[in-house]
Amino acid sequence: MDDDMEGGNLGPYQDRPRTFPSMKSKAYAPWIFRVLLRINSRILLVLLLVCFGAIFYIGASTSPIIVFVFSVCIISFFVSIYLTKWVLAKDEGPPEMSEISDAIRDGAEGFFRTQYGTISKMALLLGLVILGIYLFRNITPQQEASGLGRVTSAYITVTAFLFGALCSGVAGYVGMWVSVRANVRVSSAARRSAREALQIAVRAGGFSALVVVGMAVMGVAILYAILYVWLGVDSTGTMKSTDLPLLLVGYGFGASFVALFAQLGGGIFTKAADVGADLVGKVEQGIPEDDPRNPAVIADLVGDNVGDCAARGADLFESIAAEIISAMILGGTMAQRCKIEDPSGFILFPLVVHSFDLVVSSVGIFSIRNKRDSGVIGTIEDPMRTLEKGYSVTIFLAILTFGLSTRWLLYTEQAPAAWLHFALCGLVGIVTAYAFVWISKYYTDYKYEPVRTLALASSTGHGTNIIAGISLGLESTALPVLVISLAIVSAFWLGRTSGLTDETGNPTGGLFGTAVATMGMLSTAAYVLTMDMFGPIADNAGGIVEMSQQPESVREITDVLDAVGNTTKATTKGFAIGSAALASFLLFSAYMDEVAAFAQEPFKQVDIAIPEVFVGGLLGSMLIFLFSAWACAAVGRTAQEVVNEVRRQFIERPGIMEYKEKPDYGRCVSIVASASLREMIKPGALAIISPTVVGFLFRILGYYTGHPLLGAKVVASMLMFATVSGILMALFLNTAGGAWDNAKKYIETGALGGKGSDTHKAAVTGDTVGDPFKDTAGPSLHVLIKMLATITLVMAPVFL
């Protein structure tokens, strides 16, 4: 073939063998998986049985509730193994499909190895910093009374941090591992049946979701149980179980740390490749999306996996871990104030809720079955409607199991009706989640007016498309904020009127009611993540179909699935932002409690009329805008490199457009991989360093001006303003980007001139502008919000 290419004697490209380059030099899997694969299967089985036995022994020594949690998580892992075998048993289609899929897998796994290698080194460095801080920090009176010294506390926090980072990394790898193997199977199934393709994509996403949620729950439960047994909690002269959740904060910080860099690096990778491919391929050359002649197309498809699968897996892992830990802290604090005899139910309640999440989401995933259809678009059921039916089943079961959980764990003789109030708090959270999904779908699905209006604006040019998209994104912040506000106030009021009071008779259940609402919102997280994972898998499947030049009828099926995937990705991002808002409120409350414990004085209010505190708020808002700017600029700079490379290849190798020369796909993958790793450092470092530096500097200022809690107050204000600004900015970015994308998809169905028209070119420009919004800056912001909250919890001693 090389001789033919040198002589210029190639026939039509589609008639030649289609081969795609390997993007890495050797097979890759994380070291932990490589070690396990080298062990004899029988020995591995014995080791697993020993590990399970040790886990259940520790759980039984802690609480029967922990045993229940362990049992459900292990069963869910076996369910995920079944889903994996079911998906991998499907055929990969013709050889050209497998070759494209192999190239995508090689590129994704190669980037994952490099990216997570960088993240692991930074995590180790940060772990040493945390260790140094904790070795010289103050300890709370409760810790001192229990005999938990500085050294022990320091090593526990650092170990929890590294364990959380490791689990988050494994969750990200699992999310990517299945997507790069399921994409080609969805493509192959689309040649036979649209419903079969949908089922494969859903079950592949379900595998990732069950593993990610199961790992988040199992990780917190194992850490809690080990510390409970090791420290002899609740024994005479030792730590109380109500104080134990504070030692788990490092786990949430480790998960947040990895999720932020995974989201940044993956988001820069996927959107830089996407922008470069679209600007040159669609706009300048007029070729279809995912056309094999586009040198950036493999990089674009690789980016879907590292940005939308690996990063989203780490993202949701972090969301659940942060929510569980913050709710455990608030539950323990409330139980202590109310003098509840057995506080274990209030502390372990979040673990049980998410264990039931695994059960109900599994039922929802299996409710989507393959039915016979002709494979013709006009005769099949709308995929979005099918996914919504599964979601409805999941929500119905979640309401039942949530009520059961509250009656089981939150019933107390001191307030017999409290469990019912908390069950209603959970219902508030579930309704809030559904409202967020519906609002996001309304603003991003082209079946509804907002996206169709945006598409119509494209008919008058590029500028009107941009104006309409920005105004749509700004408008879309209103309803979610109203829903969040109503949820927080309602849950707080229900908790406050639950009948639980402290020694002085003051109601104490308000904050815990808000925590329960957050748990309700995330009680269907596994199914929501399934819908999210469905999107990039369907997108990849469409790319493989286009590149392997399958019949148009097959591409029509994958186009429908891809459009639905765009909507599900947008709705799950809205869901994630809503849960981040509630979780950040909880973490903020936990931070104030921790400062009060360290300072040994009340810390219940933050007065922004104090100039220094107001400045802290300004710095928090500024942080959100600066972080967003750097994230979008990183995509822009990397995309410029891709555009220049794609243009160079089209100019220097004109045979590409006539299918006579092969594009250099590997070069574009290399460009975006190296650039994204380089570009993710600056915004990530800004997020980690800012609160610590601000708190420390104002602590020094407070020392000299006679305000001992000034540093803690300024950081609290910074966190508060950053949360508010970050939620609004993330809603704007995610919704505007999703609407621009689906406006383009709507036009590509044939509306308003269809593909190749001036209207379509204007829509492509809007989609290009929205790419860094919805897949880089927007998703990174809600991770940033929760990471700021967890880092302030971990670094609280620095501010005092």
CSV table of C-alpha atoms in Angstrom, one decimal, residues 345-743:
chain,number,residue,atom,x,y,z
A,345,GLY,CA,-29.2,5.5,62.2
A,346,PHE,CA,-28.7,9.2,61.6
A,347,ILE,CA,-25.0,8.8,60.8
A,348,LEU,CA,-25.3,5.8,58.5
A,349,PHE,CA,-28.6,6.9,56.8
A,350,PRO,CA,-26.9,8.3,53.7
A,351,LEU,CA,-25.1,5.0,53.0
A,352,VAL,CA,-28.4,3.1,53.2
A,353,VAL,CA,-30.1,5.6,50.8
A,354,HIS,CA,-27.4,5.1,48.2
A,355,SER,CA,-27.5,1.4,48.7
A,356,PHE,CA,-31.2,1.4,47.7
A,357,ASP,CA,-30.2,3.7,44.8
A,358,LEU,CA,-28.2,0.8,43.4
A,359,VAL,CA,-31.2,-1.5,43.7
A,360,VAL,CA,-33.8,0.8,42.2
A,361,SER,CA,-31.5,2.0,39.4
A,362,SER,CA,-30.8,-1.6,38.5
A,363,VAL,CA,-34.5,-2.2,38.1
A,364,GLY,CA,-34.8,0.9,35.9
A,365,ILE,CA,-31.9,-0.2,33.7
A,366,PHE,CA,-33.3,-3.7,33.2
A,367,SER,CA,-36.7,-2.2,32.5
A,368,ILE,CA,-35.4,-1.1,29.1
A,369,ARG,CA,-35.7,-4.2,27.0
A,370,ASN,CA,-35.2,-5.0,23.3
A,371,LYS,CA,-38.4,-5.1,21.3
A,372,ARG,CA,-38.7,-6.1,17.7
A,373,ASP,CA,-38.8,-3.2,15.3
A,374,SER,CA,-38.0,-2.7,11.7
A,375,GLY,CA,-35.0,-0.4,12.3
A,376,VAL,CA,-36.7,2.4,10.3
A,377,ILE,CA,-36.7,5.7,12.2
A,378,GLY,CA,-40.3,6.5,11.5
A,379,THR,CA,-41.6,3.2,13.1
A,380,ILE,CA,-39.5,3.1,16.3
A,381,GLU,CA,-40.4,4.5,19.7
A,382,ASP,CA,-38.7,7.7,20.6
A,383,PRO,CA,-35.5,6.7,22.5
A,384,MET,CA,-35.9,9.7,24.9
A,385,ARG,CA,-39.4,8.4,25.8
A,386,THR,CA,-37.9,4.9,26.5
A,387,LEU,CA,-35.3,6.4,28.8
A,388,GLU,CA,-37.9,8.5,30.6
A,389,LYS,CA,-40.0,5.4,31.2
A,390,GLY,CA,-37.0,3.8,32.9
A,391,TYR,CA,-36.4,6.9,34.9
A,392,SER,CA,-40.1,7.0,36.0
A,393,VAL,CA,-39.8,3.4,37.3
A,394,THR,CA,-36.6,4.3,39.2
A,395,ILE,CA,-38.2,7.4,40.8
A,396,PHE,CA,-41.3,5.5,41.9
A,397,LEU,CA,-39.2,2.8,43.5
A,398,ALA,CA,-36.9,5.5,45.0
A,399,ILE,CA,-39.9,7.1,46.8
A,400,LEU,CA,-40.9,3.8,48.3
A,401,THR,CA,-37.4,2.8,49.5
A,402,PHE,CA,-36.7,6.3,50.8
A,403,GLY,CA,-39.8,6.1,53.0
A,404,LEU,CA,-38.7,2.7,54.2
A,405,SER,CA,-35.2,3.9,55.0
A,406,THR,CA,-36.4,6.9,57.0
A,407,ARG,CA,-38.8,4.7,59.1
A,408,TRP,CA,-36.1,2.1,59.7
A,409,LEU,CA,-33.2,4.5,60.6
A,410,LEU,CA,-34.7,7.9,61.6
A,411,TYR,CA,-37.4,6.8,64.0
A,412,THR,CA,-36.8,7.9,67.6
A,413,GLU,CA,-39.0,7.9,70.7
A,414,GLN,CA,-38.0,11.6,71.3
A,415,ALA,CA,-39.9,12.6,68.2
A,416,PRO,CA,-42.1,9.8,66.8
A,417,ALA,CA,-43.2,11.9,63.8
A,418,ALA,CA,-39.7,13.0,62.8
A,419,TRP,CA,-39.1,10.1,60.4
A,420,LEU,CA,-42.2,11.2,58.4
A,421,HIS,CA,-40.9,14.8,58.2
A,422,PHE,CA,-37.6,13.5,56.9
A,423,ALA,CA,-39.3,11.3,54.4
A,424,LEU,CA,-41.1,14.4,53.1
A,425,CYS,CA,-37.7,16.1,52.9
A,426,GLY,CA,-36.5,13.2,50.7
A,427,LEU,CA,-39.6,13.6,48.5
A,428,VAL,CA,-38.7,17.3,48.1
A,429,GLY,CA,-35.3,16.2,46.9
A,430,ILE,CA,-36.7,13.7,44.5
A,431,VAL,CA,-39.1,16.2,43.0
A,432,THR,CA,-36.3,18.7,42.7
A,433,ALA,CA,-34.2,16.2,40.8
A,434,TYR,CA,-37.1,15.5,38.4
A,435,ALA,CA,-37.7,19.3,38.0
A,436,PHE,CA,-34.1,19.9,37.1
A,437,VAL,CA,-34.1,17.1,34.5
A,438,TRP,CA,-37.3,18.5,33.0
A,439,ILE,CA,-36.1,22.1,32.9
A,440,SER,CA,-32.8,21.1,31.3
A,441,LYS,CA,-34.6,19.0,28.7
A,442,TYR,CA,-37.0,21.9,27.9
A,443,TYR,CA,-34.1,24.2,27.3
A,444,THR,CA,-31.9,21.8,25.3
A,445,ASP,CA,-34.1,19.4,23.4
A,446,TYR,CA,-35.0,20.5,19.9
A,447,LYS,CA,-38.6,19.2,20.4
A,448,TYR,CA,-39.3,22.3,22.4
A,449,GLU,CA,-39.5,26.0,21.5
A,450,PRO,CA,-36.2,27.4,23.0
A,451,VAL,CA,-33.9,25.3,20.8
A,452,ARG,CA,-36.1,25.8,17.7
A,453,THR,CA,-36.1,29.5,18.2
A,454,LEU,CA,-32.3,29.4,18.5
A,455,ALA,CA,-32.2,27.3,15.2
A,456,LEU,CA,-34.4,29.9,13.5
A,457,ALA,CA,-32.0,32.7,14.7
A,458,SER,CA,-29.3,30.9,12.7
A,459,SER,CA,-31.1,31.6,9.5
A,460,THR,CA,-30.1,35.2,9.7
A,461,GLY,CA,-26.4,34.6,10.4
A,462,HIS,CA,-23.7,33.7,12.8
A,463,GLY,CA,-24.1,36.8,15.0
A,464,THR,CA,-27.9,36.3,15.7
A,465,ASN,CA,-27.2,32.7,16.5
A,466,ILE,CA,-24.7,33.7,19.2
A,467,ILE,CA,-27.0,36.4,20.6
A,468,ALA,CA,-29.9,34.0,20.8
A,469,GLY,CA,-27.8,31.3,22.4
A,470,ILE,CA,-26.4,33.6,25.1
A,471,SER,CA,-29.8,35.0,25.9
A,472,LEU,CA,-31.2,31.5,26.2
A,473,GLY,CA,-28.5,30.4,28.5
A,474,LEU,CA,-29.0,33.5,30.7
A,475,GLU,CA,-32.8,32.9,30.8
A,476,SER,CA,-32.3,29.2,31.7
A,477,THR,CA,-30.8,30.2,35.2
A,478,ALA,CA,-34.1,31.5,36.5
A,479,LEU,CA,-36.2,28.3,36.9
A,480,PRO,CA,-33.4,26.2,38.5
A,481,VAL,CA,-32.6,28.9,41.0
A,482,LEU,CA,-36.3,29.1,42.0
A,483,VAL,CA,-36.5,25.3,42.3
A,484,ILE,CA,-33.3,25.2,44.5
A,485,SER,CA,-34.5,28.0,46.7
A,486,LEU,CA,-37.9,26.3,47.2
A,487,ALA,CA,-36.2,23.0,47.9
A,488,ILE,CA,-33.8,24.4,50.5
A,489,VAL,CA,-36.5,26.4,52.4
A,490,SER,CA,-39.0,23.5,52.3
A,491,ALA,CA,-36.6,20.9,53.5
A,492,PHE,CA,-35.2,23.2,56.2
A,493,TRP,CA,-38.7,23.9,57.4
A,494,LEU,CA,-39.8,20.3,57.4
A,495,GLY,CA,-36.7,19.3,59.3
A,496,ARG,CA,-37.1,22.2,61.8
A,497,THR,CA,-40.7,21.1,62.6
A,498,SER,CA,-39.8,17.4,63.0
A,499,GLY,CA,-39.9,17.7,66.8
A,500,LEU,CA,-36.2,17.1,67.4
A,501,THR,CA,-34.9,19.7,69.9
A,502,ASP,CA,-31.6,20.3,71.8
A,503,GLU,CA,-31.3,20.6,75.6
A,504,THR,CA,-32.6,24.1,75.6
A,505,GLY,CA,-35.7,23.2,73.5
A,506,ASN,CA,-34.5,24.8,70.3
A,507,PRO,CA,-35.4,22.9,67.0
A,508,THR,CA,-32.3,21.3,65.5
A,509,GLY,CA,-33.5,19.3,62.5
A,510,GLY,CA,-33.4,22.1,59.9
A,511,LEU,CA,-30.0,21.5,58.4
A,512,PHE,CA,-30.4,17.7,58.6
A,513,GLY,CA,-33.7,18.1,56.7
A,514,THR,CA,-31.8,19.9,53.9
A,515,ALA,CA,-29.2,17.0,54.0
A,516,VAL,CA,-32.0,14.5,53.6
A,517,ALA,CA,-33.4,16.5,50.6
A,518,THR,CA,-29.9,16.3,49.0
A,519,MET,CA,-29.9,12.5,49.5
A,520,GLY,CA,-33.4,12.4,47.9
A,521,MET,CA,-32.1,14.3,44.9
A,522,LEU,CA,-29.2,11.8,44.5
A,523,SER,CA,-31.3,8.7,45.3
A,524,THR,CA,-31.6,8.0,41.6
A,525,ALA,CA,-28.0,9.0,40.8
A,526,ALA,CA,-27.0,5.6,39.3
A,527,TYR,CA,-29.8,5.8,36.7
A,528,VAL,CA,-29.0,9.4,36.0
A,529,LEU,CA,-25.4,8.5,35.4
A,530,THR,CA,-26.5,5.7,33.1
A,531,MET,CA,-28.3,8.3,30.9
A,532,ASP,CA,-25.3,10.5,31.0
A,533,MET,CA,-22.9,7.6,29.9
A,534,PHE,CA,-25.4,6.7,27.1
A,535,GLY,CA,-24.6,10.1,25.4
A,536,PRO,CA,-20.9,9.7,24.6
A,537,ILE,CA,-21.4,6.0,23.7
A,538,ALA,CA,-24.1,6.9,21.2
A,539,ASP,CA,-21.9,9.7,19.9
A,540,ASN,CA,-19.0,7.4,19.4
A,541,ALA,CA,-21.2,4.8,17.7
A,542,GLY,CA,-22.3,7.5,15.2
A,543,GLY,CA,-18.7,8.4,14.5
A,544,ILE,CA,-17.8,4.7,13.8
A,545,VAL,CA,-20.8,4.3,11.5
A,546,GLU,CA,-19.8,7.5,9.5
A,547,MET,CA,-16.1,6.6,9.3
A,548,SER,CA,-16.8,3.0,8.2
A,549,GLN,CA,-19.2,4.4,5.6
A,550,GLN,CA,-22.2,2.3,6.6
A,551,PRO,CA,-25.6,2.8,4.8
A,552,GLU,CA,-27.5,6.0,5.4
A,553,SER,CA,-30.3,4.1,7.2
A,554,VAL,CA,-27.7,3.0,9.9
A,555,ARG,CA,-26.5,6.6,10.3
A,556,GLU,CA,-30.0,7.8,10.8
A,557,ILE,CA,-30.5,5.5,13.7
A,558,THR,CA,-27.2,6.6,15.4
A,559,ASP,CA,-28.0,10.3,14.7
A,560,VAL,CA,-31.3,9.9,16.6
A,561,LEU,CA,-29.5,8.2,19.5
A,562,ASP,CA,-26.8,10.9,19.4
A,563,ALA,CA,-29.3,13.7,19.5
A,564,VAL,CA,-31.0,12.0,22.5
A,565,GLY,CA,-27.6,11.6,24.1
A,566,ASN,CA,-26.9,15.3,23.8
A,567,THR,CA,-30.1,16.0,25.7
A,568,THR,CA,-29.4,13.4,28.4
A,569,LYS,CA,-25.9,14.8,28.9
A,570,ALA,CA,-27.4,18.3,29.3
A,571,THR,CA,-30.1,17.1,31.8
A,572,THR,CA,-27.6,15.2,33.9
A,573,LYS,CA,-25.4,18.2,34.1
A,574,GLY,CA,-28.4,20.2,35.3
A,575,PHE,CA,-29.0,17.4,37.9
A,576,ALA,CA,-25.3,17.6,38.9
A,577,ILE,CA,-25.5,21.4,39.4
A,578,GLY,CA,-28.6,21.1,41.5
A,579,SER,CA,-27.1,18.5,43.8
A,580,ALA,CA,-23.8,20.5,44.0
A,581,ALA,CA,-25.8,23.5,45.2
A,582,LEU,CA,-27.5,21.5,48.0
A,583,ALA,CA,-24.3,19.6,48.9
A,584,SER,CA,-22.2,22.8,49.0
A,585,PHE,CA,-24.8,24.3,51.4
A,586,LEU,CA,-24.4,21.3,53.7
A,587,LEU,CA,-20.6,21.4,53.5
A,588,PHE,CA,-20.7,25.1,54.3
A,589,SER,CA,-22.7,24.3,57.4
A,590,ALA,CA,-20.3,21.5,58.3
A,591,TYR,CA,-17.3,24.0,57.9
A,592,MET,CA,-18.9,26.4,60.3
A,593,ASP,CA,-19.4,23.6,62.9
A,594,GLU,CA,-15.8,22.5,62.5
A,595,VAL,CA,-14.5,26.1,63.0
A,596,ALA,CA,-16.6,26.4,66.1
A,597,ALA,CA,-15.2,23.1,67.4
A,598,PHE,CA,-11.6,24.1,66.8
A,599,ALA,CA,-12.0,27.7,68.0
A,600,GLN,CA,-14.1,26.6,71.0
A,601,GLU,CA,-16.5,29.5,70.5
A,602,PRO,CA,-19.8,29.9,68.5
A,603,PHE,CA,-19.5,30.5,64.8
A,604,LYS,CA,-23.0,30.7,63.3
A,605,GLN,CA,-23.0,33.9,61.3
A,606,VAL,CA,-20.9,35.6,58.6
A,607,ASP,CA,-21.3,39.4,58.5
A,608,ILE,CA,-20.6,40.7,55.0
A,609,ALA,CA,-20.8,44.3,56.3
A,610,ILE,CA,-17.3,43.8,57.7
A,611,PRO,CA,-15.0,45.1,54.8
A,612,GLU,CA,-12.6,42.1,54.9
A,613,VAL,CA,-15.4,39.6,54.8
A,614,PHE,CA,-17.0,41.4,51.9
A,615,VAL,CA,-13.7,41.4,50.1
A,616,GLY,CA,-13.6,37.6,50.7
A,617,GLY,CA,-17.0,37.4,48.9
A,618,LEU,CA,-15.7,39.4,45.9
A,619,LEU,CA,-12.7,37.1,45.7
A,620,GLY,CA,-14.9,34.1,45.7
A,621,SER,CA,-17.0,35.4,42.8
A,622,MET,CA,-13.9,36.5,41.0
A,623,LEU,CA,-12.5,33.0,41.3
A,624,ILE,CA,-15.5,31.6,39.4
A,625,PHE,CA,-15.1,34.0,36.5
A,626,LEU,CA,-11.3,33.7,36.3
A,627,PHE,CA,-11.5,29.9,36.5
A,628,SER,CA,-14.1,29.8,33.7
A,629,ALA,CA,-12.1,32.2,31.6
A,630,TRP,CA,-8.9,30.1,31.9
A,631,ALA,CA,-10.8,26.9,31.1
A,632,CYS,CA,-12.4,28.3,28.0
A,633,ALA,CA,-9.1,29.9,26.9
A,634,ALA,CA,-7.4,26.6,27.3
A,635,VAL,CA,-9.9,25.0,24.8
A,636,GLY,CA,-9.4,27.9,22.4
A,637,ARG,CA,-5.6,27.8,22.4
A,638,THR,CA,-5.6,24.0,21.9
A,639,ALA,CA,-8.3,24.2,19.2
A,640,GLN,CA,-6.1,26.7,17.3
A,641,GLU,CA,-3.3,24.1,17.2
A,642,VAL,CA,-5.8,21.5,15.9
A,643,VAL,CA,-7.2,23.9,13.3
A,644,ASN,CA,-3.7,24.7,12.0
A,645,GLU,CA,-2.8,21.0,11.9
A,646,VAL,CA,-6.0,20.0,10.0
A,647,ARG,CA,-5.6,22.9,7.6
A,648,ARG,CA,-1.9,21.9,7.0
A,649,GLN,CA,-2.8,18.3,6.2
A,650,PHE,CA,-5.6,19.4,3.8
A,651,ILE,CA,-3.1,21.8,2.0
A,652,GLU,CA,-0.1,19.5,1.9
A,653,ARG,CA,-2.0,16.4,1.2
A,654,PRO,CA,-4.8,17.3,-1.3
A,655,GLY,CA,-5.4,13.6,-2.0
A,656,ILE,CA,-7.2,13.4,1.4
A,657,MET,CA,-10.4,15.0,0.0
A,658,GLU,CA,-10.4,12.5,-2.9
A,659,TYR,CA,-9.9,9.5,-0.6
A,660,LYS,CA,-6.5,9.0,-2.2
A,661,GLU,CA,-4.4,9.8,0.9
A,662,LYS,CA,-4.8,8.8,4.5
A,663,PRO,CA,-5.1,11.6,7.1
A,664,ASP,CA,-2.6,11.6,10.0
A,665,TYR,CA,-5.1,11.0,12.9
A,666,GLY,CA,-2.3,10.3,15.4
A,667,ARG,CA,-0.8,13.7,15.0
A,668,CYS,CA,-4.1,15.4,16.1
A,669,VAL,CA,-4.5,13.1,19.0
A,670,SER,CA,-0.9,13.9,20.2
A,671,ILE,CA,-1.6,17.6,19.9
A,672,VAL,CA,-4.7,17.7,22.0
A,673,ALA,CA,-3.3,15.2,24.6
A,674,SER,CA,-0.2,17.1,25.3
A,675,ALA,CA,-1.9,20.5,25.3
A,676,SER,CA,-4.8,19.4,27.6
A,677,LEU,CA,-2.4,18.1,30.1
A,678,ARG,CA,-0.4,21.3,30.1
A,679,GLU,CA,-3.5,23.6,30.1
A,680,MET,CA,-5.3,21.8,33.0
A,681,ILE,CA,-2.6,22.8,35.6
A,682,LYS,CA,-3.2,26.5,35.8
A,683,PRO,CA,-7.0,26.6,36.5
A,684,GLY,CA,-6.7,23.5,38.8
A,685,ALA,CA,-3.9,25.1,40.8
A,686,LEU,CA,-6.0,28.3,41.1
A,687,ALA,CA,-8.9,26.4,42.6
A,688,ILE,CA,-6.7,24.5,45.2
A,689,ILE,CA,-4.4,27.4,46.3
A,690,SER,CA,-6.8,30.3,46.4
A,691,PRO,CA,-8.9,29.5,49.5
A,692,THR,CA,-5.9,28.4,51.5
A,693,VAL,CA,-3.8,31.5,50.7
A,694,VAL,CA,-6.8,33.9,51.3
A,695,GLY,CA,-7.6,32.3,54.6
A,696,PHE,CA,-4.0,32.3,55.8
A,697,LEU,CA,-3.4,35.9,54.8
A,698,PHE,CA,-6.5,37.2,56.5
A,699,ARG,CA,-5.7,35.0,59.6
A,700,ILE,CA,-2.4,37.0,59.9
A,701,LEU,CA,-4.3,40.3,59.4
A,702,GLY,CA,-6.9,39.2,62.0
A,703,TYR,CA,-4.1,38.4,64.5
A,704,TYR,CA,-2.6,41.9,64.3
A,705,THR,CA,-6.0,43.6,64.3
A,706,GLY,CA,-7.5,41.7,67.2
A,707,HIS,CA,-10.0,39.6,65.2
A,708,PRO,CA,-9.0,35.9,65.8
A,709,LEU,CA,-11.7,34.4,63.5
A,710,LEU,CA,-11.2,36.8,60.6
A,711,GLY,CA,-9.5,34.2,58.4
A,712,ALA,CA,-12.3,31.7,58.9
A,713,LYS,CA,-14.9,34.3,58.3
A,714,VAL,CA,-13.3,35.6,55.1
A,715,VAL,CA,-13.0,32.0,53.7
A,716,ALA,CA,-16.7,31.4,54.7
A,717,SER,CA,-17.7,34.4,52.7
A,718,MET,CA,-15.5,33.4,49.8
A,719,LEU,CA,-17.1,30.0,49.7
A,720,MET,CA,-20.6,31.4,50.0
A,721,PHE,CA,-20.2,33.9,47.1
A,722,ALA,CA,-18.3,31.3,45.0
A,723,THR,CA,-21.1,28.8,45.4
A,724,VAL,CA,-23.8,31.3,44.3
A,725,SER,CA,-21.8,32.7,41.4
A,726,GLY,CA,-20.6,29.2,40.4
A,727,ILE,CA,-24.2,27.7,40.3
A,728,LEU,CA,-25.4,30.5,38.1
A,729,MET,CA,-22.4,30.4,35.8
A,730,ALA,CA,-22.6,26.6,35.5
A,731,LEU,CA,-26.3,26.7,34.6
A,732,PHE,CA,-25.7,29.4,32.0
A,733,LEU,CA,-22.7,27.6,30.4
A,734,ASN,CA,-24.2,24.1,30.4
A,735,THR,CA,-27.6,25.1,29.0
A,736,ALA,CA,-26.3,27.5,26.4
A,737,GLY,CA,-23.8,24.9,25.1
A,738,GLY,CA,-26.4,22.1,25.0
A,739,ALA,CA,-28.9,24.3,23.2
A,740,TRP,CA,-26.4,25.4,20.6
A,741,ASP,CA,-25.5,21.7,20.0
A,742,ASN,CA,-29.0,20.5,19.6
A,743,ALA,CA,-30.0,23.5,17.4
